[in-house]
Coordinates of C-alpha atoms and ligand atoms in Angstrom, one line a residue:
M159 CA -16.9 13.4 31.2
A160 CA -13.8 10.9 31.1
E161 CA -11.9 11.4 27.8
Q162 CA -12.2 8.7 25.2
Y163 CA -9.0 7.1 23.7
K164 CA -10.1 4.8 21.3
Y165 CA -13.3 4.4 19.1
M166 CA -14.5 0.7 18.4
L167 CA -17.1 -0.6 16.0
D168 CA -19.2 -4.3 16.8
E169 CA -18.2 -7.1 14.2
S170 CA -21.8 -6.5 12.6
R171 CA -20.5 -3.0 11.4
I172 CA -17.7 -4.4 9.0
P173 CA -18.7 -3.0 5.8
E174 CA -21.0 -5.1 3.6
A175 CA -19.6 -3.3 0.3
W176 CA -16.5 -2.0 -0.5
Y177 CA -16.3 1.6 -2.1
N178 CA -15.1 2.0 -5.7
I179 CA -13.7 5.2 -6.7
N180 CA -14.0 4.9 -10.3
A181 CA -17.8 5.8 -9.9
D182 CA -17.1 9.3 -8.8
F183 CA -13.7 9.8 -10.8
P184 CA -13.2 13.3 -11.9
V185 CA -11.6 12.7 -14.9
P186 CA -11.5 9.4 -17.2
P187 CA -9.1 6.8 -16.7
A188 CA -6.2 6.2 -19.2
P189 CA -6.3 2.9 -20.6
V190 CA -4.2 0.1 -19.4
L191 CA -1.8 -1.3 -22.2
H192 CA -0.3 -4.8 -23.4
P193 CA 3.4 -4.5 -23.0
G194 CA 3.9 -5.9 -26.4
T195 CA 1.7 -4.3 -28.8
K196 CA 1.1 -0.9 -26.6
E197 CA -2.5 -1.5 -27.4
P198 CA -5.5 -1.2 -25.0
V199 CA -5.2 -4.9 -23.1
T200 CA -8.0 -7.1 -23.6
P201 CA -9.7 -9.1 -20.9
D202 CA -8.2 -12.2 -22.6
F203 CA -4.4 -11.1 -21.8
L204 CA -5.4 -10.3 -18.1
S205 CA -6.8 -13.5 -17.6
V206 CA -3.6 -15.5 -18.0
L207 CA -3.0 -13.7 -14.8
F208 CA -5.8 -12.9 -13.0
P209 CA -9.7 -14.8 -12.6
M210 CA -12.2 -13.1 -14.3
S211 CA -14.2 -11.8 -11.1
I212 CA -10.8 -9.7 -10.1
I213 CA -10.7 -8.5 -13.9
G214 CA -14.5 -7.6 -13.7
Q215 CA -13.5 -5.3 -10.6
E216 CA -10.6 -3.8 -12.0
V217 CA -12.6 -2.2 -14.7
S218 CA -15.8 -1.6 -12.8
T219 CA -17.5 1.6 -12.3
E220 CA -20.2 0.5 -10.0
R221 CA -19.8 2.4 -7.0
W222 CA -20.5 -0.3 -4.2
I223 CA -19.2 -4.0 -4.9
E224 CA -20.6 -6.5 -2.3
I225 CA -18.1 -8.2 0.2
P226 CA -18.9 -11.7 -0.1
E227 CA -19.7 -13.3 2.8
P228 CA -16.9 -15.7 3.4
V229 CA -14.5 -12.9 3.2
R230 CA -16.1 -10.8 6.1
E231 CA -16.3 -13.9 8.1
V232 CA -12.4 -13.9 7.7
Y233 CA -12.4 -9.9 8.2
K234 CA -14.0 -10.7 11.9
L235 CA -10.7 -12.3 12.8
W236 CA -9.2 -8.5 13.4
R237 CA -11.8 -6.2 11.8
P238 CA -13.2 -3.5 12.5
T239 CA -10.0 -2.1 13.6
P240 CA -10.0 0.5 16.2
L241 CA -9.9 4.3 15.6
F242 CA -7.7 6.0 18.1
R243 CA -7.6 9.7 19.4
A244 CA -3.8 10.4 19.9
R245 CA -4.3 12.1 23.2
R246 CA -0.9 11.6 24.6
L247 CA 0.8 12.9 21.4
E248 CA -1.3 16.0 21.3
Q249 CA -0.2 16.5 24.6
A250 CA 3.4 16.1 24.1
L251 CA 3.2 18.3 21.1
D252 CA 1.3 20.8 23.2
T253 CA -0.9 21.4 20.1
P254 CA -4.3 22.5 19.7
A255 CA -5.1 20.1 16.8
H256 CA -7.1 16.8 17.4
I257 CA -5.1 13.9 15.9
Y258 CA -6.6 10.5 15.2
Y259 CA -5.4 7.4 13.7
K260 CA -7.0 4.2 12.3
Y261 CA -4.6 1.2 13.5
E262 CA -4.1 -1.6 10.8
G263 CA -1.6 -3.2 12.5
V264 CA -4.0 -5.3 14.7
S265 CA -4.5 -7.7 11.8
P266 CA -2.6 -11.3 12.4
V267 CA 0.4 -10.2 10.2
G268 CA 0.5 -6.7 11.6
S269 CA -0.6 -4.5 8.5
H270 CA -3.6 -3.7 6.2
K271 CA -2.2 -6.1 3.5
P272 CA -4.6 -8.9 4.3
N273 CA -7.8 -6.7 3.7
T274 CA -7.2 -7.5 -0.1
A275 CA -4.8 -10.5 0.4
V276 CA -8.1 -12.6 1.6
A277 CA -10.2 -11.3 -0.9
Q278 CA -7.8 -12.3 -3.9
A279 CA -7.8 -15.6 -2.3
F280 CA -11.3 -16.3 -2.0
Y281 CA -11.9 -15.3 -5.5
N282 CA -9.0 -17.5 -7.2
R283 CA -10.4 -20.3 -4.8
E284 CA -13.9 -19.7 -6.3
A285 CA -12.7 -19.9 -10.0
G286 CA -10.7 -23.2 -9.4
T287 CA -6.9 -21.5 -9.4
K288 CA -4.9 -24.2 -7.7
A289 CA -1.9 -21.9 -6.7
L290 CA -1.0 -18.4 -6.5
T291 CA 2.8 -16.6 -7.4
T292 CA 3.6 -13.3 -6.1
E293 CA 6.7 -11.1 -5.2
T294 CA 7.5 -9.2 -1.8
G295 CA 9.7 -6.8 -0.7
A296 CA 10.3 -6.8 3.3
G297 CA 7.8 -9.7 3.4
Q298 CA 4.4 -8.0 4.6
W299 CA 2.7 -8.7 1.4
G300 CA 4.1 -12.3 1.2
S301 CA 3.2 -13.0 4.8
A302 CA -0.5 -11.3 4.2
L303 CA -1.0 -13.8 1.0
A304 CA 0.3 -16.7 2.6
M305 CA -1.9 -16.4 5.6
A306 CA -5.0 -16.1 3.2
C307 CA -4.0 -18.7 1.1
S308 CA -3.9 -21.4 4.1
F309 CA -7.3 -20.0 4.9
F310 CA -8.7 -20.9 1.3
D311 CA -6.5 -23.8 0.6
L312 CA -4.4 -22.6 -2.4
D313 CA -0.5 -23.2 -2.7
L314 CA 1.7 -20.1 -3.0
E315 CA 5.0 -19.2 -4.7
V316 CA 6.7 -15.9 -3.5
Y317 CA 9.7 -14.4 -4.9
M318 CA 11.0 -12.2 -2.4
V319 CA 13.6 -9.5 -3.1
K320 CA 17.3 -11.2 -2.5
V321 CA 18.4 -8.5 0.1
S322 CA 15.4 -8.7 2.0
Y323 CA 15.3 -12.5 2.1
E324 CA 18.8 -12.4 3.7
Q325 CA 18.3 -9.4 6.0
K326 CA 14.8 -10.4 7.1
P327 CA 14.8 -14.1 7.6
Y328 CA 12.1 -14.2 10.2
R329 CA 9.7 -12.8 7.4
R330 CA 10.4 -16.1 5.3
V331 CA 9.6 -18.1 8.4
I332 CA 6.1 -16.6 8.7
M333 CA 5.3 -16.9 5.3
E334 CA 6.4 -20.6 5.5
T335 CA 4.7 -21.2 8.9
Y336 CA 1.4 -20.5 6.6
G337 CA 2.8 -23.0 4.0
A338 CA 4.2 -20.9 1.4
E339 CA 7.6 -21.6 -0.9
V340 CA 9.7 -18.5 -0.5
Y341 CA 12.4 -17.9 -3.1
A342 CA 15.3 -15.3 -2.8
S343 CA 14.9 -13.0 -6.2
P344 CA 16.4 -13.1 -8.8
T345 CA 16.1 -16.9 -9.0
E346 CA 17.1 -19.5 -11.6
R347 CA 13.6 -20.9 -12.0
T348 CA 12.6 -18.5 -14.5
V349 CA 14.1 -17.0 -17.9
F350 CA 13.9 -13.2 -16.6
G351 CA 15.6 -14.3 -13.3
R352 CA 18.6 -16.3 -15.1
A353 CA 19.1 -13.4 -17.3
V354 CA 19.5 -11.1 -14.4
L355 CA 21.9 -13.4 -12.6
Q356 CA 24.1 -14.2 -15.6
Q357 CA 24.7 -10.2 -16.1
D358 CA 24.7 -9.6 -12.5
P359 CA 25.4 -12.9 -10.2
A360 CA 25.4 -10.5 -7.0
S361 CA 22.3 -8.6 -7.9
P362 CA 20.3 -7.6 -4.5
G363 CA 17.0 -7.7 -6.7
S364 CA 14.3 -5.4 -6.7
L365 CA 10.6 -5.3 -6.5
G366 CA 10.5 -4.7 -10.3
M367 CA 12.5 -7.7 -10.8
A368 CA 10.4 -10.3 -8.3
I369 CA 7.4 -8.9 -9.8
S370 CA 8.6 -10.1 -13.3
E371 CA 9.4 -13.7 -12.0
A372 CA 6.3 -14.0 -10.1
V373 CA 4.1 -12.9 -13.6
E374 CA 6.4 -15.2 -15.4
A375 CA 5.9 -18.3 -13.3
A376 CA 2.0 -17.8 -13.6
A377 CA 2.0 -17.0 -17.0
T378 CA 4.1 -20.1 -18.1
S379 CA 1.8 -22.5 -15.8
G380 CA -0.6 -23.5 -18.2
G381 CA -3.5 -21.8 -16.3
A382 CA -2.8 -23.8 -12.8
K383 CA -1.3 -20.7 -11.0
K384 CA -2.5 -17.4 -11.1
Y385 CA -0.5 -14.2 -10.3
S386 CA -1.7 -11.7 -7.2
L387 CA -0.3 -8.1 -6.6
G388 CA -0.7 -6.4 -3.1
S389 CA -0.9 -2.6 -4.3
V390 CA -1.3 -0.5 -7.5
L391 CA -4.2 -2.1 -9.0
N392 CA -7.9 -0.9 -8.8
H393 CA -9.2 -4.2 -7.4
V394 CA -6.5 -3.8 -4.5
L395 CA -7.5 -0.4 -3.8
L396 CA -11.0 -1.4 -3.7
H397 CA -10.6 -3.8 -1.3
Q398 CA -8.7 -1.8 1.1
S399 CA -11.9 0.5 1.3
V400 CA -13.1 -1.0 4.2
I401 CA -10.8 1.1 6.4
G402 CA -11.9 4.5 5.4
L403 CA -15.4 3.3 5.6
E404 CA -15.1 2.1 9.2
A405 CA -13.0 5.5 9.9
L406 CA -15.7 7.4 8.8
E407 CA -18.1 5.8 11.2
Q408 CA -15.6 5.9 13.9
M409 CA -15.0 9.7 13.3
E410 CA -18.8 10.3 13.5
M411 CA -18.6 8.3 17.0
A412 CA -16.1 10.8 18.1
G413 CA -18.4 13.4 17.1
E414 CA -15.6 15.3 14.6
Y415 CA -14.5 15.3 10.9
P416 CA -11.2 15.5 9.6
D417 CA -10.1 18.4 7.9
M418 CA -6.8 16.4 6.5
V419 CA -6.6 13.1 5.9
I420 CA -2.9 11.7 5.6
G421 CA -1.4 8.1 4.3
C422 CA 2.0 6.9 3.4
A423 CA 2.0 5.8 0.0
G424 CA 4.3 3.0 -1.6
G425 CA 2.1 1.6 -4.4
G426 CA -0.7 3.4 -3.2
S427 CA -3.1 0.9 -1.3
N428 CA -3.3 1.8 2.5
F429 CA -3.6 5.5 1.6
A430 CA -6.3 4.9 -0.9
G431 CA -8.1 2.5 1.0
F432 CA -8.2 5.2 4.0
A433 CA -8.7 8.1 2.1
Y434 CA -11.0 7.3 -1.0
P435 CA -14.4 7.0 1.2
F436 CA -13.2 10.5 2.6
L437 CA -12.8 11.6 -1.1
H438 CA -16.0 10.4 -1.8
Q439 CA -17.5 13.0 0.6
N440 CA -15.4 15.5 -0.9
F441 CA -17.0 14.6 -4.4
T442 CA -20.5 13.8 -3.4
N443 CA -21.3 15.5 -0.2
G444 CA -19.7 19.1 -0.4
K445 CA -16.9 18.1 2.2
K446 CA -13.6 19.6 1.7
T447 CA -11.1 17.6 3.2
R448 CA -7.4 17.9 2.2
V449 CA -6.0 14.5 1.4
I450 CA -2.2 14.1 1.6
A451 CA -0.3 11.1 0.3
V452 CA 3.2 11.0 1.7
E453 CA 6.6 9.5 0.2
P454 CA 10.4 9.0 1.0
S455 CA 12.5 11.7 -0.7
S456 CA 14.7 8.8 -1.8
C457 CA 12.0 7.3 -3.7
P458 CA 9.9 10.3 -4.6
T459 CA 7.5 9.1 -7.1
L460 CA 4.7 11.5 -6.5
T461 CA 6.7 14.4 -6.2
R462 CA 9.4 14.2 -8.7
G463 CA 8.6 11.0 -10.9
Q464 CA 6.7 11.9 -14.3
Y465 CA 3.3 11.4 -14.8
T466 CA 3.2 9.2 -17.8
F467 CA 2.9 5.6 -19.6
D468 CA 5.6 3.1 -18.1
F469 CA 5.6 -0.4 -17.5
G470 CA 4.8 -2.0 -14.3
D471 CA 7.8 -3.9 -13.7
T472 CA 11.3 -4.2 -14.5
A473 CA 11.3 -6.9 -17.6
A474 CA 8.5 -4.9 -19.4
M475 CA 6.4 -8.0 -19.1
A476 CA 3.5 -6.5 -16.9
P477 CA 1.0 -4.1 -18.3
I478 CA 1.5 -0.5 -19.3
V479 CA 0.0 2.1 -17.2
K480 CA -0.1 5.8 -16.9
M481 CA 1.1 6.8 -13.7
H482 CA 3.7 8.8 -11.9
T483 CA 7.2 6.8 -12.0
L484 CA 10.6 7.2 -11.7
G485 CA 11.2 4.7 -14.8
H486 CA 10.7 0.8 -14.6
T487 CA 14.6 0.5 -14.0
F488 CA 14.3 2.0 -11.1
V489 CA 16.5 0.5 -8.1
P490 CA 16.2 2.2 -4.6
P491 CA 19.1 3.5 -3.1
S492 CA 20.5 0.9 -0.4
I493 CA 20.8 3.6 2.3
H494 CA 17.0 3.6 2.2
A495 CA 15.7 1.7 5.4
G496 CA 11.9 2.7 5.3
G497 CA 10.2 0.6 2.4
L498 CA 7.9 2.5 -0.1
R499 CA 10.2 1.4 -2.6
Y500 CA 8.2 0.9 -5.7
H501 CA 9.0 2.8 -8.9
G502 CA 5.4 3.6 -9.8
M503 CA 2.2 4.5 -8.2
A504 CA -1.3 3.3 -8.1
P505 CA -2.8 5.0 -11.5
S506 CA -6.0 6.2 -9.8
V507 CA -3.6 7.8 -6.9
S508 CA -1.6 9.5 -9.7
A509 CA -4.6 10.7 -11.4
L510 CA -6.0 12.5 -8.5
V511 CA -2.6 13.8 -7.8
N512 CA -2.4 15.2 -11.1
N513 CA -6.0 16.8 -10.8
S514 CA -5.0 18.2 -7.6
D515 CA -7.6 16.2 -5.7
V516 CA -4.7 14.8 -3.5
E517 CA -1.8 16.4 -2.4
A518 CA 1.6 14.8 -2.3
R519 CA 4.7 15.5 0.2
A520 CA 8.0 13.7 0.3
V521 CA 10.0 13.4 3.7
P522 CA 13.4 12.6 4.5
Q523 CA 14.7 9.5 6.1
L524 CA 15.7 10.9 9.4
A525 CA 12.9 13.2 10.3
T526 CA 10.6 10.1 9.5
F527 CA 12.3 7.8 12.2
E528 CA 12.7 10.9 14.4
A529 CA 8.8 10.7 14.0
A530 CA 8.4 7.3 14.7
V531 CA 10.5 7.4 17.8
Q532 CA 8.3 10.4 19.0
F533 CA 5.1 8.4 18.3
A534 CA 6.2 5.4 20.1
R535 CA 7.1 7.2 23.3
A536 CA 4.0 9.1 23.4
E537 CA 1.7 6.4 21.8
G538 CA 3.3 3.0 22.8
I539 CA 3.0 1.7 19.1
L540 CA 6.1 0.9 17.2
L541 CA 5.2 2.0 13.7
A542 CA 6.1 0.2 10.5
P543 CA 9.0 2.5 9.0
E544 CA 6.3 3.1 6.1
S545 CA 3.6 4.4 8.5
A546 CA 6.4 6.7 10.0
H547 CA 6.0 8.7 6.8
A548 CA 2.3 9.5 7.1
V549 CA 3.2 10.5 11.1
R550 CA 5.9 12.6 10.2
V551 CA 3.5 14.8 8.1
A552 CA 0.8 14.5 10.9
L553 CA 3.1 15.5 13.2
D554 CA 4.3 18.8 11.0
E555 CA 0.5 19.5 10.6
A556 CA 0.0 19.4 14.4
L557 CA 2.8 21.9 14.8
A558 CA 1.8 24.4 12.4
C559 CA -1.6 24.3 14.4
K560 CA 0.3 25.0 17.1
E561 CA 1.7 28.2 15.5
S562 CA -1.4 29.4 14.3
G563 CA -3.5 28.3 17.3
E564 CA -6.0 26.3 15.3
A565 CA -7.6 23.0 16.2
R566 CA -7.6 21.5 13.2
V567 CA -8.7 17.7 13.3
I568 CA -6.0 15.5 11.7
A569 CA -6.7 11.7 10.7
F570 CA -3.8 9.6 9.4
N571 CA -3.7 5.7 8.6
L572 CA -1.4 3.9 10.6
S573 CA -0.7 1.1 8.1
G574 CA 1.1 -1.5 10.3
H575 CA 3.6 -2.4 13.3
G576 CA 7.1 -2.3 12.8
H577 CA 8.0 -5.3 15.1
F578 CA 10.1 -7.1 12.1
D579 CA 11.6 -3.9 11.2
M580 CA 13.6 -3.4 14.3
G581 CA 16.9 -3.7 12.2
A582 CA 15.9 -0.7 10.5
Y583 CA 15.6 1.3 14.0
D584 CA 18.8 0.1 15.2
A585 CA 20.6 1.5 12.2
Y586 CA 18.7 4.7 13.0
F587 CA 19.9 4.6 16.7
K588 CA 23.4 3.7 15.6
G589 CA 23.7 7.0 13.3
Q590 CA 23.9 4.6 10.1
L591 CA 21.2 6.2 8.2
E592 CA 21.3 9.1 6.2
D593 CA 19.2 11.4 4.3
Y594 CA 19.2 10.9 0.6
E595 CA 17.7 12.8 -2.1
Y596 CA 17.2 10.9 -5.3
P597 CA 19.5 12.1 -8.1
E598 CA 17.7 14.5 -10.8
T599 CA 20.2 12.6 -13.5
A600 CA 19.2 9.2 -12.3
I601 CA 15.2 10.2 -13.2
A602 CA 16.5 11.8 -16.5
E603 CA 18.2 8.6 -17.2
A604 CA 15.5 6.2 -16.5
M605 CA 12.9 8.6 -18.4
T606 CA 14.9 7.5 -21.6
Q607 CA 13.7 3.7 -21.3
L608 CA 10.1 4.6 -21.2
P609 CA 7.8 2.8 -23.6
E610 CA 7.0 4.4 -26.8
V611 CA 3.3 4.8 -26.7
S612 CA 1.1 6.7 -29.4
L613 CA -1.6 8.2 -27.0
Ligands
PLP905 C1 2.9 -2.5 2.4 C2 3.0 -1.6 3.2 C3 3.0 -0.2 2.8 C4 3.0 0.3 1.5 O1 2.1 -0.3 0.4 P1 1.1 0.7 0.1 O2 0.3 -0.2 -0.9 O3 1.4 2.1 -0.5 O4 -0.1 0.9 1.2 C5 2.8 0.7 3.9 N1 2.9 0.5 5.2 C6 2.8 -1.0 5.5 C7 3.0 -1.3 6.9 C8 3.3 -1.9 4.7 O5 3.0 -3.3 4.9

């Protein structure tokens, strides 16, 4: 029989409901706290930032939440995404392992992020919101939300981390093409931005700072603008579950079931979107798939951060959640080129790691780019550097199979292509990147800034 390389689902197979892991959670979730009072937040506080429909999803314990028809209609532009069997990579590695990857790079903006951007724009439109504010690092999230806002006729204000704004002008132009306004954060537009610039006029910005600016812009808009976040929160992870739900069906088409599933983790959304439907099978159907979240060793939130209550942003304006954190004052090392820079992690991913349902692994930068190059030469796809973290661990596991002679089934999520990240590849080829272990002293120092919480 001819060998099959990719498993495709018909448009009619786009999932009709998202999977909500909170229905199956092995431990009760920690409360979300108000940044000022440090008491559990009320829907009132959250409703300044989000429409009630999204707040409802944030706290829902319903296992299946219906995907609105207008959202499924937009998903049809690129979903279902293909699942590939990486046969050429298997040959190159000479491994008995079977390697599969779900490819989210086929979305119009090249990553998984529109899966939630489209849903968030839809719910805001329904609730009468006029404009959204958001932050973006390298620009993947900003481009996804800009596209979604153009589909649902919403204005969009993007606070883009200044160093990326300067180094990645094409991402800004993508956002502007969809009609968004993009500002280099820290800006003069917010009280917080002005305070940062007064202290450090040359501040390169950070995701935490840009979140603070976007949150402030929405909170002070008198209700006209709401805020949108591209990762970390429960509703974002929920929307991403379409990835894993499709992958479950596609693995069935391939006649196999993964022994391990792997995803890279920045805030945790593509990892969770891919892995949680498989965890659902572990929790309720007796499956024993190993689930691995991969992060850079220069931003080792899950592997070396503390599991505790911390602010979601630098200015201490966003809610306090229990998560693995390097401290909300974290500024990523400038030598780090691979994304996945957020100081915290989705609370549910953190809780699952803490409960040993999910393994966490950190990989160094050079080995990650090495994996990206090896993958491109075997499979053709130029990975986003973020996705290359997942590939590094998939390669390591496939090589371990070669060693032991076991034909394990390895599946990973390929969260996006890297066509706008060629500067990072260029730096790698020129030998300008180095490995960097985030220093213990910096973590200890940041831990002295954690909020005092009486729980
Ligand atoms: C944003 C992004 C990530 C990291 O975000 P998560 O919320 O952890 O998924 C990973 N890969 C790609 C391609 C991205 O754009």
